[in-house]
PDB file of C-alpha atoms in Angstrom:
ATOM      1  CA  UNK X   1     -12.930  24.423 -11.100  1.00  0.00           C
ATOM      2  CA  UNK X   2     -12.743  21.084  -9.688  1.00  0.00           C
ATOM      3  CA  UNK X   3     -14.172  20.741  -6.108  1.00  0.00           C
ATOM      4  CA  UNK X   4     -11.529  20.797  -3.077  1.00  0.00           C
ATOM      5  CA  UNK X   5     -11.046  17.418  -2.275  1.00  0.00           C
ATOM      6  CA  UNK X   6     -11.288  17.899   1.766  1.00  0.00           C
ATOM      7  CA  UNK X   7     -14.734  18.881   0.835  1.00  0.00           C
ATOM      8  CA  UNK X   8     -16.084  15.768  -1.418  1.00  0.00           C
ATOM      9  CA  UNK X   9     -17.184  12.779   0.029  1.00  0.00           C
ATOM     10  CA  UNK X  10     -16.982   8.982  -1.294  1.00  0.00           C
ATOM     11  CA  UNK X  11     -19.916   9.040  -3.365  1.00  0.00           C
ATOM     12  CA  UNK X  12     -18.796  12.123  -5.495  1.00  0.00           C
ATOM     13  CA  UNK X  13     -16.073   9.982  -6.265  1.00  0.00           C
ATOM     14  CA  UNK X  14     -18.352   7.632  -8.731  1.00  0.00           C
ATOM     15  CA  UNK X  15     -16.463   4.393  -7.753  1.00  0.00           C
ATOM     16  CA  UNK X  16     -19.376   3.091  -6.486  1.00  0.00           C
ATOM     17  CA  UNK X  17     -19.495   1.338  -9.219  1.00  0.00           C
ATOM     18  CA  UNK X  18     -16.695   1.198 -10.638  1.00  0.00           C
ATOM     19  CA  UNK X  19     -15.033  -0.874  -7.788  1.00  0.00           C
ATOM     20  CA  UNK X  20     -15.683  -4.707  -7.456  1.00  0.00           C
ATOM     21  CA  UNK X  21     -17.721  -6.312  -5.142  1.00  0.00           C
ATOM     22  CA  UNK X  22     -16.502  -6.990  -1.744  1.00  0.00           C
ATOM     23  CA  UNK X  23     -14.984 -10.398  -1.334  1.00  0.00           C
ATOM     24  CA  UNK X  24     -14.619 -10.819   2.071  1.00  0.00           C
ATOM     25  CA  UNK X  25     -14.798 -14.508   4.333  1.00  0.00           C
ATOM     26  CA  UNK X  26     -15.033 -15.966   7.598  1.00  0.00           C
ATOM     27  CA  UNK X  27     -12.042 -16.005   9.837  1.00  0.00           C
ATOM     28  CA  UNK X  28     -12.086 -19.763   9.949  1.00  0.00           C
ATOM     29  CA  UNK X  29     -11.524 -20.751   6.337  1.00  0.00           C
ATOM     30  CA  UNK X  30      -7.970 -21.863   5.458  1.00  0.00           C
ATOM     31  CA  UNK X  31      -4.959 -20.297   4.781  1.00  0.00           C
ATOM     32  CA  UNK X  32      -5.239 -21.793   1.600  1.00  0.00           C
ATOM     33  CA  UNK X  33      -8.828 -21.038   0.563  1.00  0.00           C
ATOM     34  CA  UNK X  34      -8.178 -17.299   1.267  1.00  0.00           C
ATOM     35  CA  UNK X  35      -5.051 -17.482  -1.018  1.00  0.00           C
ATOM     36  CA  UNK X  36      -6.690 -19.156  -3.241  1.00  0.00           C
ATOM     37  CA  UNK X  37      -9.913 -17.008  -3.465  1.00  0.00           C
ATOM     38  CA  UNK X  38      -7.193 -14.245  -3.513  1.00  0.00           C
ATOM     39  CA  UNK X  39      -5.584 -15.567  -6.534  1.00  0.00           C
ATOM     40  CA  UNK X  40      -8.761 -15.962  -8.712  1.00  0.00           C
ATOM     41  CA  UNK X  41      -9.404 -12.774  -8.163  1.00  0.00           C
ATOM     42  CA  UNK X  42      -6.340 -10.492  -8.391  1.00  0.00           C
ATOM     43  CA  UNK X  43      -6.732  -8.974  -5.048  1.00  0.00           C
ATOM     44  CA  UNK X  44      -4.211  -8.586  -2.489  1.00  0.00           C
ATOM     45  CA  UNK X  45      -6.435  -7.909   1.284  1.00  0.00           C
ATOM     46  CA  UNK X  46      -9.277  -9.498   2.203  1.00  0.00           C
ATOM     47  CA  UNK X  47     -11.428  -8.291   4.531  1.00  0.00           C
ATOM     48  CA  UNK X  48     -12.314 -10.895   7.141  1.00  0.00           C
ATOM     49  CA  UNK X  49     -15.837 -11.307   9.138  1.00  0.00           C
ATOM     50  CA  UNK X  50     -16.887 -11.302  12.504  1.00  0.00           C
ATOM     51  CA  UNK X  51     -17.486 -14.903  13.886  1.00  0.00           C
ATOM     52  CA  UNK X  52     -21.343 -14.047  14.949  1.00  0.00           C
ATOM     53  CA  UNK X  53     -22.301 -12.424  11.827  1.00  0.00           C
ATOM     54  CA  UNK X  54     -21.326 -10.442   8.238  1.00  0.00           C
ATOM     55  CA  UNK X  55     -19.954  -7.217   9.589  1.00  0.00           C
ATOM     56  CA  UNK X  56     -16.466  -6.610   8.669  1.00  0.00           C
ATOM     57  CA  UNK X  57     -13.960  -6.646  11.908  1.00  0.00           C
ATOM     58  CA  UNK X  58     -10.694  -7.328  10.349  1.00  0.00           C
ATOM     59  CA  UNK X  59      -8.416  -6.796   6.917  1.00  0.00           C
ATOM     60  CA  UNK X  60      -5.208  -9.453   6.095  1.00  0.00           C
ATOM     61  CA  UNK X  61      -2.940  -8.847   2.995  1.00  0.00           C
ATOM     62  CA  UNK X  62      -0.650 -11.329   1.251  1.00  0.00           C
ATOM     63  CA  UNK X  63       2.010  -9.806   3.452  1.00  0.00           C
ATOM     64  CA  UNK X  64       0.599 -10.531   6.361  1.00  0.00           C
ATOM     65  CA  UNK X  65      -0.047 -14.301   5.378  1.00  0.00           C
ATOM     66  CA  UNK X  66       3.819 -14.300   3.680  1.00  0.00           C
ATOM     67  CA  UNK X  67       5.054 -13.453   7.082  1.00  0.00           C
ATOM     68  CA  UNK X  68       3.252 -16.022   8.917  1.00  0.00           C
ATOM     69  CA  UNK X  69       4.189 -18.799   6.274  1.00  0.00           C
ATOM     70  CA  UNK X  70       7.570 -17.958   6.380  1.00  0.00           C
ATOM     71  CA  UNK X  71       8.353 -16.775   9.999  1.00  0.00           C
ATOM     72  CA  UNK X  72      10.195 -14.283  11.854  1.00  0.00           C
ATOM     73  CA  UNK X  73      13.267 -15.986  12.005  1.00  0.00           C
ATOM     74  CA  UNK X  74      14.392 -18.377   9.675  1.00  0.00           C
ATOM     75  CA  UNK X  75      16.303 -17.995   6.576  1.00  0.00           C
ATOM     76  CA  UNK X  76      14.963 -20.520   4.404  1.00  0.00           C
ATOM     77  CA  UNK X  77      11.492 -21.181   2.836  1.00  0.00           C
ATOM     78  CA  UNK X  78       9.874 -24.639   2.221  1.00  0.00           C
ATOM     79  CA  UNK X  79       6.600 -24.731   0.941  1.00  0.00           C
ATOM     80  CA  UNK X  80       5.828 -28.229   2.428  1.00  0.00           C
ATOM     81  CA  UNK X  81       6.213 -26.723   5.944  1.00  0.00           C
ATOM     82  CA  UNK X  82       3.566 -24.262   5.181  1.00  0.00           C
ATOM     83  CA  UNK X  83       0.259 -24.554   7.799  1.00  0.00           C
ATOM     84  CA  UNK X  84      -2.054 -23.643   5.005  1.00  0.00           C
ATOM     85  CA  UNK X  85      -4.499 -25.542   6.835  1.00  0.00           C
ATOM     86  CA  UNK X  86      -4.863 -23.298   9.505  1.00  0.00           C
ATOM     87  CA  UNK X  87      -7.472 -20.501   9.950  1.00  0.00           C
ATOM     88  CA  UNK X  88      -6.998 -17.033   8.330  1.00  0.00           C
ATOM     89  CA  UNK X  89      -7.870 -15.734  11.644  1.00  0.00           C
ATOM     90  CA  UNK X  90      -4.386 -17.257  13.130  1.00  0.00           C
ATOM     91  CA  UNK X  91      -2.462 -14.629  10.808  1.00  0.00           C
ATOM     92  CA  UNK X  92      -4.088 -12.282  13.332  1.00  0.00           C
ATOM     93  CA  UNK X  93      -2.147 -13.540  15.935  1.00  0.00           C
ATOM     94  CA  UNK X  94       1.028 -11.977  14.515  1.00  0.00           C
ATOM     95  CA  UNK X  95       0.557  -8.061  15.594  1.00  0.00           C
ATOM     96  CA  UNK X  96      -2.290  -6.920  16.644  1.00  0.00           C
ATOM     97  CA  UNK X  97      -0.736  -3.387  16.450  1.00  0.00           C
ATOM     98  CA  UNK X  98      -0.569  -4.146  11.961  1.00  0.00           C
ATOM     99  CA  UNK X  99      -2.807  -1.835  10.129  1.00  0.00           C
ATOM    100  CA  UNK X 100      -4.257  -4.032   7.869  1.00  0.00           C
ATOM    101  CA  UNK X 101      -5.442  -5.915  10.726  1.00  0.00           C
ATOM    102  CA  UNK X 102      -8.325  -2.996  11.649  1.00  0.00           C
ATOM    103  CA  UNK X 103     -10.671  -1.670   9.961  1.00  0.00           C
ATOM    104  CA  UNK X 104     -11.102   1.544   9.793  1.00  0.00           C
ATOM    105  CA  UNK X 105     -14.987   3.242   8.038  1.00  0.00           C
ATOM    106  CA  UNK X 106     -16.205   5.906   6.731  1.00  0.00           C
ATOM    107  CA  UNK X 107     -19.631   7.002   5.479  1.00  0.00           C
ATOM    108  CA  UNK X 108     -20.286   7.596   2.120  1.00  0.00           C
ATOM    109  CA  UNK X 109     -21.834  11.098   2.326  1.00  0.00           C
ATOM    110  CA  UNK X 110     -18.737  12.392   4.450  1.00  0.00           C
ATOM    111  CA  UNK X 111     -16.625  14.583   2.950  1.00  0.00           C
ATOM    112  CA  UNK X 112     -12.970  13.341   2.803  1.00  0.00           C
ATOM    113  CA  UNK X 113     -11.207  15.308   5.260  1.00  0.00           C
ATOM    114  CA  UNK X 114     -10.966  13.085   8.548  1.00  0.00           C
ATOM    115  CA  UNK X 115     -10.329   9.969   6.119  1.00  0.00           C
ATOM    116  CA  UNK X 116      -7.435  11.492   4.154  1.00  0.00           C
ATOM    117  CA  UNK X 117      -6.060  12.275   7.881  1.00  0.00           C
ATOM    118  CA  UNK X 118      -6.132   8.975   8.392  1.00  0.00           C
ATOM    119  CA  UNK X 119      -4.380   8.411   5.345  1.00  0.00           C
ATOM    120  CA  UNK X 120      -1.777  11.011   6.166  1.00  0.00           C
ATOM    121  CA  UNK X 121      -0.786   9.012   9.212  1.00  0.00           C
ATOM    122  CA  UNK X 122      -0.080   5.844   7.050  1.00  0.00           C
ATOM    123  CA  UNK X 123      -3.450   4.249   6.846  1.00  0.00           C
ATOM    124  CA  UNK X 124      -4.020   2.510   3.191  1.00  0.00           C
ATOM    125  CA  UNK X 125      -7.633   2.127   2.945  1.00  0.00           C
ATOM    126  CA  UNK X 126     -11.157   2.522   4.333  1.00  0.00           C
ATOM    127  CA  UNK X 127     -14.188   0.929   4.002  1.00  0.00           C
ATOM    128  CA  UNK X 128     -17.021   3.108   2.939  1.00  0.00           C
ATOM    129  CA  UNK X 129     -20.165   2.097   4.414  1.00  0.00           C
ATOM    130  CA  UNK X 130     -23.330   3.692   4.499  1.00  0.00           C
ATOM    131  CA  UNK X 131     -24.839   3.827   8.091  1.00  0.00           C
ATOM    132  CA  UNK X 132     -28.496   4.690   6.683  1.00  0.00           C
ATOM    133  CA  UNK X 133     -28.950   2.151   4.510  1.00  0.00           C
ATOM    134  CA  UNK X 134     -28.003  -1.487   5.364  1.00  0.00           C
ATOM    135  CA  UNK X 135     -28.390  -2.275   1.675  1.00  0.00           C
ATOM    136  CA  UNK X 136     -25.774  -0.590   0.567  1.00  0.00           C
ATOM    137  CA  UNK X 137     -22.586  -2.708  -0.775  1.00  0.00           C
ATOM    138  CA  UNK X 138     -19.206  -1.760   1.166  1.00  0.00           C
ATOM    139  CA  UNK X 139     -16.345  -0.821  -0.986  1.00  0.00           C
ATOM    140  CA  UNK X 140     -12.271  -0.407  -0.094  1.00  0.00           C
ATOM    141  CA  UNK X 141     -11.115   3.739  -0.310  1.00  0.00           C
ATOM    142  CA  UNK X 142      -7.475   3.300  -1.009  1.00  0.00           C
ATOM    143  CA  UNK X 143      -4.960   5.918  -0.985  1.00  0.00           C
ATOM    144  CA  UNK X 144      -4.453   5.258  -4.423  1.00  0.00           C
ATOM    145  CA  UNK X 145      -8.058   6.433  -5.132  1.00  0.00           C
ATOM    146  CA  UNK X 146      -7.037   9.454  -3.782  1.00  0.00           C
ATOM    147  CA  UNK X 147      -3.875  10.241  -5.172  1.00  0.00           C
ATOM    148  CA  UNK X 148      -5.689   9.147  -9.120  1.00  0.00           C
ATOM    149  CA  UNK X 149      -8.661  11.322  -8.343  1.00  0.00           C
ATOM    150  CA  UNK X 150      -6.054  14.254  -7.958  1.00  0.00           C
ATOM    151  CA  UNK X 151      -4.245  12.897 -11.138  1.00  0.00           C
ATOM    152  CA  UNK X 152      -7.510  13.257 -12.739  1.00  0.00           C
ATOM    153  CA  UNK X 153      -8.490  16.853 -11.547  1.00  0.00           C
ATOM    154  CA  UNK X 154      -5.811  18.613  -9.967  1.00  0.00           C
ATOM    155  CA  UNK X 155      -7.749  21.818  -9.780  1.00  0.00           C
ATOM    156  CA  UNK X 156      -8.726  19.649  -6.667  1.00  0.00           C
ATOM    157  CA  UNK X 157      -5.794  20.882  -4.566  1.00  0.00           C
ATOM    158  CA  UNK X 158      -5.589  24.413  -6.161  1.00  0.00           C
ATOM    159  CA  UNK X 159      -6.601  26.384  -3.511  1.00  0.00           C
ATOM    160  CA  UNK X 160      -4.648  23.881  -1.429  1.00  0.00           C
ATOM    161  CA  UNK X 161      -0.729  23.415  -2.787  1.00  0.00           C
ATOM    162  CA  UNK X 162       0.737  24.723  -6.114  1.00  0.00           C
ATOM    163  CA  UNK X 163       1.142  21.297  -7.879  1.00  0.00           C
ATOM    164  CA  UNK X 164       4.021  23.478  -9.510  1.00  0.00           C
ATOM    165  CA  UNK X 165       6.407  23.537  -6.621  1.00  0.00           C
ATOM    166  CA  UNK X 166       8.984  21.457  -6.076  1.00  0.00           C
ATOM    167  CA  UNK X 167       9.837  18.489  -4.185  1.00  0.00           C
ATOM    168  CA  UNK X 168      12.611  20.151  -2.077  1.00  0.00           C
ATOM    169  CA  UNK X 169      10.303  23.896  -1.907  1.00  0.00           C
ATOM    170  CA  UNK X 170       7.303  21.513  -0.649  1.00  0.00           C
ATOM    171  CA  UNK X 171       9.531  20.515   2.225  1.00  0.00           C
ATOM    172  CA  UNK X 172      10.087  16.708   0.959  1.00  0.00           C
ATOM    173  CA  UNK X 173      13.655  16.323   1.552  1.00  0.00           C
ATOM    174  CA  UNK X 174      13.238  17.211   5.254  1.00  0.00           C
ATOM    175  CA  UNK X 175      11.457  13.905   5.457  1.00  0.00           C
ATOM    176  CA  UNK X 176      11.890  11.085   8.081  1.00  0.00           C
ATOM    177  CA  UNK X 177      15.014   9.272   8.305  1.00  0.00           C
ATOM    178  CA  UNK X 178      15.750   6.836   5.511  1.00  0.00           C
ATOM    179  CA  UNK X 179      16.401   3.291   5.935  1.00  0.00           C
ATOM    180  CA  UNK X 180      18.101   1.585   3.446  1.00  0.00           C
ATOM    181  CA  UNK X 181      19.279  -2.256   2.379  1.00  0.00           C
ATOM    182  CA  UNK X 182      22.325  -3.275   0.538  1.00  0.00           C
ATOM    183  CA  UNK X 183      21.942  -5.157  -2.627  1.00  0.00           C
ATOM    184  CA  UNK X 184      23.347  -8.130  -1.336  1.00  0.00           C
ATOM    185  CA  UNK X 185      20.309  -8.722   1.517  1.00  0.00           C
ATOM    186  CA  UNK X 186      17.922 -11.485   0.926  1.00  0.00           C
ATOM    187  CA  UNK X 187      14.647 -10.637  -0.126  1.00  0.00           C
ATOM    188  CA  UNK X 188      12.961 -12.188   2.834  1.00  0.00           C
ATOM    189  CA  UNK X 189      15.141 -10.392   5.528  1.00  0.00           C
ATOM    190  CA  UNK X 190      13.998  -6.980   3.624  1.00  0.00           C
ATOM    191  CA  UNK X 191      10.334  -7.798   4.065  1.00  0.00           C
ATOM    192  CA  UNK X 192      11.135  -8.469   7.677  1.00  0.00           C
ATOM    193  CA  UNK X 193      12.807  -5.020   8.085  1.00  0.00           C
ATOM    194  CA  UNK X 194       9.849  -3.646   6.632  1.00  0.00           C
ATOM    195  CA  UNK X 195       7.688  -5.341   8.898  1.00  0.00           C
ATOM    196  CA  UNK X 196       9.769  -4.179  12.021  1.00  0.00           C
ATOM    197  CA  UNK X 197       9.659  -0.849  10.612  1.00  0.00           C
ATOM    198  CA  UNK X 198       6.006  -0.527   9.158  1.00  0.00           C
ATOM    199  CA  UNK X 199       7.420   0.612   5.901  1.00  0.00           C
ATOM    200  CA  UNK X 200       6.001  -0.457   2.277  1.00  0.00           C
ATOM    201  CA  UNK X 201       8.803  -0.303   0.686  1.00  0.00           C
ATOM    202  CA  UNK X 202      12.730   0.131   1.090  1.00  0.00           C
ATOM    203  CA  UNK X 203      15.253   1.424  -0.943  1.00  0.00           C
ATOM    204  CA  UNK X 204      18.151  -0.714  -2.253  1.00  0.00           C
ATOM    205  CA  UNK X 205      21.393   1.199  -2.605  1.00  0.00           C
ATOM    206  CA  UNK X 206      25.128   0.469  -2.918  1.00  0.00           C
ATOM    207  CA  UNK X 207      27.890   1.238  -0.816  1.00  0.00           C
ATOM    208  CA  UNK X 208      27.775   4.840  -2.194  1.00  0.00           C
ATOM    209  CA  UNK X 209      24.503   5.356  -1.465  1.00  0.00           C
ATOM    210  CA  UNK X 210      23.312   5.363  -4.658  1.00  0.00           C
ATOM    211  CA  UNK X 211      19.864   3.893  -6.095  1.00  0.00           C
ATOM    212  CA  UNK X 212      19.722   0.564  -7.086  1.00  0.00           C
ATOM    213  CA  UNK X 213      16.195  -0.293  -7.107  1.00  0.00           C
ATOM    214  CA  UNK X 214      13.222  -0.524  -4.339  1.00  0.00           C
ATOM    215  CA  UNK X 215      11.790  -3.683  -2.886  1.00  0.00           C
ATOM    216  CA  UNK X 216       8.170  -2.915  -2.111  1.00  0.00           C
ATOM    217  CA  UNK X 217       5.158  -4.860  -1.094  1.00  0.00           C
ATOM    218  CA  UNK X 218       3.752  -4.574  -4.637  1.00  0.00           C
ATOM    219  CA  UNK X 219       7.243  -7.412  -5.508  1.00  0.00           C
ATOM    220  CA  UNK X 220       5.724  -9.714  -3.146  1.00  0.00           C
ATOM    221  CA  UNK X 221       4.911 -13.350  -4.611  1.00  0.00           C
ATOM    222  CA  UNK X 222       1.685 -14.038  -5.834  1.00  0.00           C
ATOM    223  CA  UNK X 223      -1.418 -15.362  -3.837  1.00  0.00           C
ATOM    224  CA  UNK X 224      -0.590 -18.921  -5.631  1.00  0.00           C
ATOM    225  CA  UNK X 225       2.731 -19.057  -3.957  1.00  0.00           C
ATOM    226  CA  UNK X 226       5.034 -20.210  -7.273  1.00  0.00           C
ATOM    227  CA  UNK X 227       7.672 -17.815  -6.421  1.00  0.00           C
ATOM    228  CA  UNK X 228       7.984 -17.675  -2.936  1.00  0.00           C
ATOM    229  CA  UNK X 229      11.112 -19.816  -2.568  1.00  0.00           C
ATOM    230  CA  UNK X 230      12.612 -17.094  -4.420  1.00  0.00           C
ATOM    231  CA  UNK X 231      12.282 -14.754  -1.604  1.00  0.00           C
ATOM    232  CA  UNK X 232      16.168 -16.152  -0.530  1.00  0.00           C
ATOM    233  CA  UNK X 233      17.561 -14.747  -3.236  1.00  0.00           C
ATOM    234  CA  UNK X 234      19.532 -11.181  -2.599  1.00  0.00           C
ATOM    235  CA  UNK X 235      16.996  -8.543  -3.541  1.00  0.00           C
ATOM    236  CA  UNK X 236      18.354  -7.093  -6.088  1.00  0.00           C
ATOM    237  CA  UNK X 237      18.520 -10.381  -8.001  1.00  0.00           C
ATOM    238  CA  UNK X 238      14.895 -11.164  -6.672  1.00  0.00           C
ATOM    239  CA  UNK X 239      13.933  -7.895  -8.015  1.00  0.00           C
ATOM    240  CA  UNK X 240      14.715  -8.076 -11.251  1.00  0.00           C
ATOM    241  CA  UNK X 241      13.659 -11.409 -11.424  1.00  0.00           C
ATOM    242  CA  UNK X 242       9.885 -10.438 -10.549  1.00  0.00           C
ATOM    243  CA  UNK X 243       9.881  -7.803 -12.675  1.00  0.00           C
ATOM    244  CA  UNK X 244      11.029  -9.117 -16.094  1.00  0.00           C
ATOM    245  CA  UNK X 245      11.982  -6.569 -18.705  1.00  0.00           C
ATOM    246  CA  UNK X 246       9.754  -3.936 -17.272  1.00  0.00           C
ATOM    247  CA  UNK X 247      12.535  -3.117 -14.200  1.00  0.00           C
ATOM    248  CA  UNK X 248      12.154   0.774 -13.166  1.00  0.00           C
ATOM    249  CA  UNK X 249      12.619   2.398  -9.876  1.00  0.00           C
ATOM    250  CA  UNK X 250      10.200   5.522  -9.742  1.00  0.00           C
ATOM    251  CA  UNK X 251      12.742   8.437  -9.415  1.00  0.00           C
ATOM    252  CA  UNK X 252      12.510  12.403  -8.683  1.00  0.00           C
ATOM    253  CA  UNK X 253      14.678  14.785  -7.890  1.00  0.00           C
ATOM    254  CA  UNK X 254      14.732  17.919  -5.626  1.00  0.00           C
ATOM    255  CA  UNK X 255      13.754  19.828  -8.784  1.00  0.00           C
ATOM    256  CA  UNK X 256      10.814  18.099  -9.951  1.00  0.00           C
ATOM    257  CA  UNK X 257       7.751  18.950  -9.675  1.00  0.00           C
ATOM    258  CA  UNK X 258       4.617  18.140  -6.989  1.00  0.00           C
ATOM    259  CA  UNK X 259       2.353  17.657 -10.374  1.00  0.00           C
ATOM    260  CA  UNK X 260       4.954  15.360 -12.443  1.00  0.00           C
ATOM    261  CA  UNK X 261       5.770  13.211  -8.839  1.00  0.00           C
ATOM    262  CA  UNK X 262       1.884  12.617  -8.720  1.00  0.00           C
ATOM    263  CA  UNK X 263       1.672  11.517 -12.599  1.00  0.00           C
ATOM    264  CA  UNK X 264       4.700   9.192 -11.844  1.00  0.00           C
ATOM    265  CA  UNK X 265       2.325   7.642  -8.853  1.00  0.00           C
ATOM    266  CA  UNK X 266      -0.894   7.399 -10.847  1.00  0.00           C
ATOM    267  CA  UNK X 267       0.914   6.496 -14.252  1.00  0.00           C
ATOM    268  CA  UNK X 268       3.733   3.568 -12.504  1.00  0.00           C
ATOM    269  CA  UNK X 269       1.146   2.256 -10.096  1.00  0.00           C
ATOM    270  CA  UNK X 270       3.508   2.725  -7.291  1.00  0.00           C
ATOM    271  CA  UNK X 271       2.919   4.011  -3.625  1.00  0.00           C
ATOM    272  CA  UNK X 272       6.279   5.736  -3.496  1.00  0.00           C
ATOM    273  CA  UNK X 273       9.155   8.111  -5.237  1.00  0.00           C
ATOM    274  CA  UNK X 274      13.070   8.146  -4.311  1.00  0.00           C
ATOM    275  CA  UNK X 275      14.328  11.353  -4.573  1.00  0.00           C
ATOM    276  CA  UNK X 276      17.602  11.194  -5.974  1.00  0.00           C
ATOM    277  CA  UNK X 277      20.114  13.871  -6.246  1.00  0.00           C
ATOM    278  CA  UNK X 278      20.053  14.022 -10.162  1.00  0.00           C
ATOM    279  CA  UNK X 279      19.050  11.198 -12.690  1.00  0.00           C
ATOM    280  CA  UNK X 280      22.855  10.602 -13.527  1.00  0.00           C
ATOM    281  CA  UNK X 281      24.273  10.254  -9.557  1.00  0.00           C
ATOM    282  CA  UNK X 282      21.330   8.300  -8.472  1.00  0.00           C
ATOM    283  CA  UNK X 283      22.428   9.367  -4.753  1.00  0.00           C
ATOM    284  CA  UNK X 284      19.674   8.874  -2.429  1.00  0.00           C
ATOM    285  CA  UNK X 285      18.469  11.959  -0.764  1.00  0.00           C
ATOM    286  CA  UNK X 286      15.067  11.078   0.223  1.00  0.00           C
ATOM    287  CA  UNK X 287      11.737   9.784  -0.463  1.00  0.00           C
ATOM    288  CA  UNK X 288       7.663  10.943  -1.224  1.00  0.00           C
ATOM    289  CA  UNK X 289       4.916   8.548  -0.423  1.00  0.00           C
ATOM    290  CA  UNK X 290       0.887   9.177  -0.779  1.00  0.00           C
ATOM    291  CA  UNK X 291       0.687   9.371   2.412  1.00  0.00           C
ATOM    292  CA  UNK X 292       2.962  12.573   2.586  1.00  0.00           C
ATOM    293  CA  UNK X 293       1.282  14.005   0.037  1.00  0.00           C
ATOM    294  CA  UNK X 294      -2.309  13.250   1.300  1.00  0.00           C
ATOM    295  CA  UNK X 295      -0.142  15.118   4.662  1.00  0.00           C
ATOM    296  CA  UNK X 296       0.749  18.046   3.245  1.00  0.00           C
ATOM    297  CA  UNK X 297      -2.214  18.424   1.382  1.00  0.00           C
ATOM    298  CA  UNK X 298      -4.489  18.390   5.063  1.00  0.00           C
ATOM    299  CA  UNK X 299      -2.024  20.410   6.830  1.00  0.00           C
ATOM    300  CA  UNK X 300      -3.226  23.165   4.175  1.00  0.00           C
ATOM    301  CA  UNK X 301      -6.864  22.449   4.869  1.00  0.00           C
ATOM    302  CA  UNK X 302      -8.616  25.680   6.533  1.00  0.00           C
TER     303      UNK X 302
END
């Protein structure tokens, strides 16, 4: 029997090392050097440090540095007009209120529970420190480490949630109110939406309500900016377009199962699952992100 995960802490995780080394900078390099040291190395946050010393104060993602490329109002996007000169720590003036602008820690011999609270209230990631030893490398906790560790041992929530229930017995479809985008809305305006809204990702429907596709921050262009004019285009065209021929919306329905939604998570890479009414109607009833599973699973937490 695999221990609860409330109970573990980071380090009985083993992703230690497993998980790269921190690439963090100052908060006065370029817009372009971060992208650029963002690009070279596949990562989409970087943490950001303080201006006296190496501790860790802040987190920007390539959303956050999209948004302040592109700005909050206009409808077009030229690349010449970018201020890629600028320090990353400008980006921080956007909103102070944006997650990925704070940092929130944890110690590696904790166990999980208060950071997969945080979770449950939308929070992506942690940094696991170690307060003992100054030594010790930091590393970035994701939600996704979380829901793959369960993926990987679900005898973890056992005693917790029967990973044989359903979406609509778990309560799912009594989620939050869905907001939705026609397919005919511009990429960029959908990003903004999700900005206003805190969302990571929104569903794209027709006038029947029924499941075109998702826009999510995983579509966004990459760090080296080659397809970020493309963000005009109406998002279902700029969907399919970043996607190539491997185009698929993550899909469940009221039916399926807590333990096949969490494979579809861990096994698509994706943050989120619409729940549609049945594979053939594609009508959008609602939706399950990690953050409502990482919910239910504390609400069950003794």
């Amino acid at each position: 029997m695999s221990t609860q995960i409330t109970l573990i802490t980071p380090n009985d995780l083993s992703l230690y090392h497993a998980k790269r080394h921190l690439i963090a900078v100052g908060p006065t390099v370029s817009v372009q050097t971060a992208l650029d040291l963002m690009y070279k190395n596949k990562i989409t946050s970087l943490p950001l440090f303080s201006h006296n010393d190496s501790t860790i104060v802040s987190i920007v993602n390539l959303f956050d540095i999209m948004l302040y490329l592109v700005g909050l109002t206009v409808m077009t996007v030229h690349k010449e007009e970018f201020k890629l000169e600028e320090p990353i720590e400008n980006v921080l003036g956007l909103d102070f209120d944006r997650e990925s602008y704070r940092v929130h820690q944890c110690d590696c011999r904790d166990d999980l529970l208060e950071t997969l609270r945080l979770f449950a209230s939308g929070i992506h990631r942690a940094l696991v420190i170690d307060f003992r030893d100054k030594d010790y490398s930091p590393w970035l906790f994701s939600q996704t480490d979380v829901i793959r560790h369960i993926h990987s041992h679900f005898g973890c929530i056992a005693d917790l949630v029967s990973v044989d229930a359903t979406v609509e017995a778990l309560g799912f479809l009594e989620n939050k109110p869905m907001v939705t985008v026609p397919v005919t809305a511009s990429a960029l305006s959908v990003y903004r939406l999700m900005a206003k809204e805190n969302l990571g990702g929104l569903p794209i429907v027709d006038s029947d309500n029924r499941l075109q596709g998702d826009l999510c921050l995983e579509d966004l262009p990459g760090a080296n900016l080659e397809r970020i004019e493309q963000l005009v285009l109406p998002c279902g065209d700029y969907v399919k377009m970043m996607a190539g021929h491997q185009f698929i919306t993550p899909t469940c329905t009221p039916t399926t199962s807590l333990k096949d939604v969490i494979d579809i998570m861990a096994t698509q890479d994706t943050h989120r699952v619409w729940i549609v009414s049945s594979e053939n109607l594609l009508t959008l009833v609602g939706v399950i992100t990690m953050s409502d599973i990482i919910r239910l699973i504390c609400s069950k937490h003794i």
